[in-house]
Amino acid sequence: MTRKELIQQISEKQSFLCVGLDPDINKIPQVLKDQINAKFDNENTALAATLFSFCSAIADATAPYSVAFKPNLAFFEAYGQAGYKAYESLVFYLRQHHPHHFIIADAKRGDIGNTSAMYARSFFEGIAEVDALTVAPYMGEDSVKPFLGYEGKWVVLLALTSNKGSHDFQLTESPDGERLFEKVLRRSQQWATDEQMMYVVGATQGQMFEDVRRLAPTHFLLVPGVGAQGGSLQEVCRYGMNRDCGLLVNSSRGIIYASGEADFADAAAQKARELQEQMKTELQRKPLF
């Protein structure tokens, strides 16, 4: 998906919501697990079907209110072969049934060049082909470049994350006063333009979005941390929104586990709708496009 296409979807839907798909078998409604276990004798097949059914139902329910989906690989890989089968099936399903949604694989890859090249192939080619991949910048340019060789594909580079431990390294300063996340933003813009690179900036960072925008005024930002982690959508928009919106705000637990009962998909849709309505208000408050 191109930058222009993504902006068009945001404008048409009046939403910049990304729904995180993080399936935890211990949190998936028991009624769904019971239904699927009754159909399959094989434990791995039943597990794969449960993970897929839960995520696809959430996707279908929230699609009218979102522009992106973000499956988190850890929540699939933890279940081995069954988990990866569910992930592949889910990505294929999303591309077939929600072709205008931006799909981000949250895998945080990044390694020496030849290894990164193989990671890039696994996410940007084949049946589980996605639009974007989260990438760690710690190993530098040659670990990121292989992901940038695919037309229409995006690198979402970790810059300033939402977890408490982000301050351990990301805010450390060099002798000239430049913080590490600022160096990541400044240096990485030599590798790709805002047509192919986004940055992860956590919603809990608040006013520091101003510092991010000073260095990356036009890039899209993937913003986790709204909802369960306590980030403020209004604060993110106040300091982070640019003339093209420039934001993909992710919510995972607050949406997908809104209910632990049979109405889980309807409850997720309601939470997504509420966020979309807030986003519409923010977009209208600062006319864009």
Coordinates of N, CA, C and O in Angstrom, one line a residue, residues 177-267:
G177 N 24.5 16.2 23.5 CA 23.2 16.4 23.9 C 22.1 15.8 23.1 O 20.9 15.9 23.5
E178 N 22.5 15.0 22.1 CA 21.5 14.3 21.3 C 21.1 13.0 21.9 O 21.9 12.2 22.3
R179 N 19.8 12.8 22.1 CA 19.3 11.6 22.7 C 19.3 10.5 21.6 O 19.2 10.8 20.4
L180 N 19.3 9.2 22.1 CA 19.5 8.1 21.2 C 18.3 8.0 20.2 O 18.5 7.8 19.1
F181 N 17.0 8.3 20.7 CA 15.9 8.2 19.8 C 16.0 9.3 18.7 O 15.6 9.1 17.6
E182 N 16.5 10.4 19.1 CA 16.7 11.5 18.1 C 17.7 11.1 17.1 O 17.6 11.4 15.9
K183 N 18.8 10.4 17.5 CA 19.8 10.0 16.5 C 19.2 8.9 15.6 O 19.5 9.0 14.4
V184 N 18.4 8.1 16.1 CA 17.7 7.1 15.2 C 16.8 7.8 14.2 O 16.9 7.5 13.0
L185 N 16.1 8.8 14.6 CA 15.2 9.5 13.7 C 16.0 10.2 12.6 O 15.7 10.2 11.4
R186 N 17.1 10.9 13.1 CA 17.9 11.7 12.1 C 18.6 10.8 11.2 O 18.6 11.1 10.0
R187 N 19.3 9.8 11.7 CA 20.2 9.0 10.8 C 19.4 8.1 9.9 O 19.7 8.0 8.7
S188 N 18.2 7.6 10.3 CA 17.5 6.6 9.5 C 16.8 7.3 8.3 O 16.5 6.6 7.3
Q189 N 16.6 8.6 8.4 CA 16.0 9.3 7.2 C 17.0 9.4 6.0 O 16.5 9.8 4.9
Q190 N 18.2 9.0 6.2 CA 19.2 8.9 5.1 C 19.0 7.6 4.4 O 19.5 7.4 3.3
W191 N 18.2 6.6 5.0 CA 18.0 5.3 4.4 C 16.8 5.2 3.6 O 16.7 4.4 2.7
A192 N 15.8 6.0 3.9 CA 14.5 5.9 3.2 C 13.7 7.1 3.4 O 13.9 7.9 4.4
T193 N 12.7 7.4 2.6 CA 11.8 8.6 2.7 C 10.6 8.2 3.5 O 10.4 7.1 3.9
D194 N 9.7 9.2 3.6 CA 8.4 9.0 4.3 C 7.4 8.2 3.4 O 6.3 8.0 3.8
E195 N 7.9 7.8 2.3 CA 7.0 6.9 1.4 C 7.2 5.4 1.8 O 6.5 4.6 1.3
Q196 N 8.3 5.2 2.6 CA 8.6 3.8 2.9 C 9.0 3.5 4.3 O 9.2 2.3 4.7
M197 N 9.1 4.5 5.1 CA 9.5 4.3 6.5 C 8.6 5.1 7.4 O 8.2 6.2 7.2
M198 N 8.2 4.4 8.5 CA 7.4 5.0 9.6 C 8.2 4.8 10.9 O 9.2 4.1 10.9
Y199 N 7.7 5.3 12.0 CA 8.4 5.2 13.2 C 7.4 4.8 14.3 O 6.2 5.2 14.3
V200 N 7.8 3.9 15.2 CA 7.0 3.6 16.4 C 7.3 4.6 17.5 O 8.5 4.8 17.9
V201 N 6.3 5.3 17.9 CA 6.4 6.2 19.1 C 5.2 5.9 20.0 O 4.1 6.0 19.6
G202 N 5.5 5.6 21.2 CA 4.5 5.2 22.2 C 3.6 6.3 22.6 O 4.1 7.5 22.9
A203 N 2.3 6.1 22.8 CA 1.4 7.1 23.2 C 1.7 7.6 24.6 O 1.3 8.7 24.9
T204 N 2.4 6.8 25.4 CA 2.7 7.3 26.8 C 3.8 8.4 26.8 O 4.1 8.9 27.9
Q205 N 4.4 8.7 25.7 CA 5.4 9.7 25.6 C 4.9 11.1 25.6 O 5.7 12.1 25.8
G206 N 3.6 11.3 25.4 CA 3.0 12.6 25.5 C 3.6 13.7 24.7 O 3.8 13.6 23.5
Q207 N 4.1 14.8 25.4 CA 4.6 16.0 24.8 C 5.9 15.7 24.0 O 6.3 16.5 23.2
M208 N 6.5 14.6 24.3 CA 7.8 14.3 23.5 C 7.5 14.1 22.0 O 8.4 14.0 21.2
F209 N 6.2 13.9 21.7 CA 5.9 13.9 20.2 C 6.4 15.2 19.5 O 6.7 15.1 18.3
E210 N 6.4 16.3 20.3 CA 6.9 17.5 19.7 C 8.4 17.3 19.2 O 8.8 17.8 18.2
D211 N 9.2 16.7 20.0 CA 10.6 16.4 19.7 C 10.7 15.5 18.5 O 11.5 15.7 17.6
V212 N 9.8 14.5 18.5 CA 9.8 13.6 17.3 C 9.4 14.3 16.0 O 10.1 14.2 15.0
R213 N 8.4 15.1 16.1 CA 7.9 15.9 14.9 C 8.9 16.9 14.5 O 9.0 17.3 13.3
R214 N 9.7 17.4 15.4 CA 10.8 18.4 15.0 C 11.8 17.7 14.0 O 12.3 18.3 13.1
L215 N 12.1 16.4 14.2 CA 13.0 15.7 13.4 C 12.4 14.9 12.2 O 13.0 14.7 11.2
A216 N 11.1 14.5 12.4 CA 10.4 13.7 11.4 C 9.0 14.3 11.2 O 8.0 13.7 11.6
P217 N 8.9 15.5 10.6 CA 7.6 16.2 10.5 C 6.6 15.5 9.6 O 5.4 15.7 9.8
T218 N 7.0 14.8 8.6 CA 6.1 14.3 7.6 C 5.9 12.8 7.7 O 5.0 12.2 7.1
H219 N 6.7 12.0 8.5 CA 6.6 10.6 8.5 C 5.3 10.2 9.3 O 4.9 10.8 10.2
F220 N 4.8 9.0 8.9 CA 3.7 8.4 9.7 C 4.4 7.8 11.0 O 5.5 7.3 11.0
L221 N 3.6 7.9 12.0 CA 4.0 7.3 13.3 C 3.0 6.2 13.7 O 1.8 6.4 13.7
L222 N 3.5 5.0 14.0 CA 2.7 3.9 14.6 C 2.7 4.1 16.1 O 3.8 4.1 16.7
V223 N 1.5 4.3 16.7 CA 1.5 4.7 18.1 C 0.7 3.7 18.9 O -0.5 3.6 18.9
P224 N 1.5 2.8 19.6 CA 0.9 1.9 20.6 C 0.7 2.6 21.9 O 1.3 3.7 22.2
G225 N 0.0 2.0 22.8 CA -0.1 2.5 24.2 C -1.4 3.2 24.5 O -1.6 3.6 25.7
V226 N -2.3 3.4 23.6 CA -3.6 4.0 23.9 C -4.5 3.0 24.5 O -4.6 1.9 23.9
G227 N -5.1 3.3 25.6 CA -6.1 2.3 26.1 C -5.4 1.6 27.3 O -5.2 2.2 28.4
A228 N -5.1 0.3 27.2 CA -4.7 -0.5 28.3 C -3.4 0.1 28.9 O -3.2 -0.1 30.1
Q229 N -2.5 0.7 28.1 CA -1.3 1.2 28.7 C -1.4 2.7 29.2 O -0.4 3.2 29.7
G230 N -2.6 3.3 29.0 CA -2.8 4.6 29.6 C -2.5 5.8 28.8 O -2.5 6.9 29.3
G231 N -2.1 5.6 27.5 CA -1.8 6.8 26.6 C -3.1 7.5 26.3 O -4.2 7.0 26.2
S232 N -2.9 8.8 26.1 CA -4.0 9.7 25.7 C -4.1 10.0 24.2 O -3.2 10.5 23.7
L233 N -5.2 9.6 23.6 CA -5.4 9.9 22.2 C -5.4 11.4 21.9 O -4.7 11.8 20.9
Q234 N -6.0 12.2 22.8 CA -6.0 13.6 22.6 C -4.6 14.2 22.6 O -4.3 15.1 21.8
E235 N -3.8 13.7 23.5 CA -2.4 14.2 23.7 C -1.6 13.8 22.5 O -0.8 14.6 21.9
V236 N -1.8 12.6 22.0 CA -1.1 12.1 20.8 C -1.4 13.0 19.6 O -0.5 13.4 18.9
C237 N -2.7 13.3 19.4 CA -3.1 14.1 18.3 C -2.6 15.5 18.4 O -2.2 16.2 17.4
R238 N -2.7 16.1 19.6 CA -2.2 17.5 19.8 C -0.8 17.7 19.4 O -0.4 18.6 18.8
Y239 N 0.1 16.7 19.8 CA 1.5 16.9 19.6 C 2.0 16.1 18.3 O 3.1 16.5 17.8
G240 N 1.3 15.1 17.9 CA 1.8 14.3 16.9 C 1.2 14.3 15.5 O 1.7 13.9 14.5
M241 N 0.0 14.9 15.4 CA -0.7 14.9 14.1 C -0.1 15.9 13.2 O 0.3 17.0 13.6
N242 N 0.0 15.6 11.9 CA 0.5 16.5 10.9 C -0.5 16.8 9.8 O -1.6 16.3 10.0
R243 N -0.2 17.4 8.8 CA -1.2 17.8 7.8 C -1.8 16.6 7.0 O -2.8 16.8 6.4
D244 N -1.1 15.5 7.0 CA -1.7 14.3 6.4 C -2.2 13.3 7.5 O -2.4 12.1 7.2
C245 N -2.5 13.8 8.7 CA -2.8 13.0 9.8 C -1.5 12.4 10.4 O -1.1 12.7 11.5
G246 N -0.8 11.5 9.6 CA 0.5 11.1 10.0 C 0.5 10.1 11.2 O 1.6 9.9 11.8
L247 N -0.6 9.6 11.6 CA -0.7 8.7 12.7 C -1.5 7.4 12.4 O -2.5 7.5 11.7
L248 N -1.0 6.3 12.9 CA -1.7 5.1 13.0 C -1.7 4.7 14.5 O -0.7 4.3 15.0
V249 N -2.8 4.9 15.2 CA -2.9 4.7 16.6 C -3.4 3.2 16.8 O -4.5 2.9 16.4
N250 N -2.6 2.5 17.5 CA -3.0 1.1 17.7 C -3.6 0.8 19.1 O -3.2 1.4 20.1
S251 N -4.6 0.0 19.1 CA -5.2 -0.5 20.3 C -5.4 -2.0 20.1 O -5.9 -2.5 19.1
S252 N -4.9 -2.8 21.1 CA -5.0 -4.2 21.1 C -6.0 -4.7 22.2 O -7.1 -5.0 21.9
R253 N -5.4 -4.9 23.4 CA -6.2 -5.5 24.5 C -7.5 -4.7 24.7 O -8.5 -5.4 25.1
G254 N -7.5 -3.4 24.7 CA -8.7 -2.7 24.9 C -9.9 -2.9 24.0 O -11.0 -2.7 24.3
I255 N -9.5 -3.5 22.8 CA -10.6 -3.8 21.8 C -10.8 -5.3 21.8 O -12.0 -5.7 21.9
I256 N -9.8 -6.1 21.6 CA -10.0 -7.5 21.3 C -10.5 -8.3 22.5 O -11.1 -9.4 22.4
Y257 N -10.2 -7.8 23.7 CA -10.7 -8.5 24.9 C -11.7 -7.7 25.7 O -11.8 -7.7 26.9
A258 N -12.5 -6.9 24.9 CA -13.6 -6.1 25.5 C -14.6 -7.0 26.2 O -15.3 -6.5 27.1
S259 N -14.8 -8.2 25.7 CA -15.7 -9.2 26.3 C -15.1 -10.5 26.3 O -14.5 -10.9 25.3
G260 N -15.3 -11.3 27.3 CA -14.9 -12.7 27.3 C -16.0 -13.7 27.1 O -15.8 -14.9 27.3
E261 N -17.1 -13.2 26.5 CA -18.3 -14.0 26.3 C -18.5 -14.2 24.8 O -17.7 -13.8 24.0
A262 N -19.7 -14.7 24.5 CA -20.0 -15.0 23.0 C -20.1 -13.8 22.2 O -20.0 -13.8 21.0
D263 N -20.3 -12.6 22.9 CA -20.5 -11.4 22.2 C -19.2 -10.6 22.0 O -19.1 -9.4 21.7
F264 N -18.0 -11.4 22.0 CA -16.7 -10.7 22.0 C -16.5 -9.9 20.7 O -15.9 -8.8 20.8
A265 N -17.0 -10.3 19.6 CA -16.8 -9.6 18.4 C -17.6 -8.3 18.4 O -17.2 -7.2 18.0
D266 N -18.9 -8.4 18.9 CA -19.7 -7.2 19.0 C -19.1 -6.2 19.9 O -19.1 -4.9 19.7
A267 N -18.6 -6.7 21.0 CA -18.0 -5.8 22.0 C -16.7 -5.1 21.5 O -16.5 -3.9 21.7

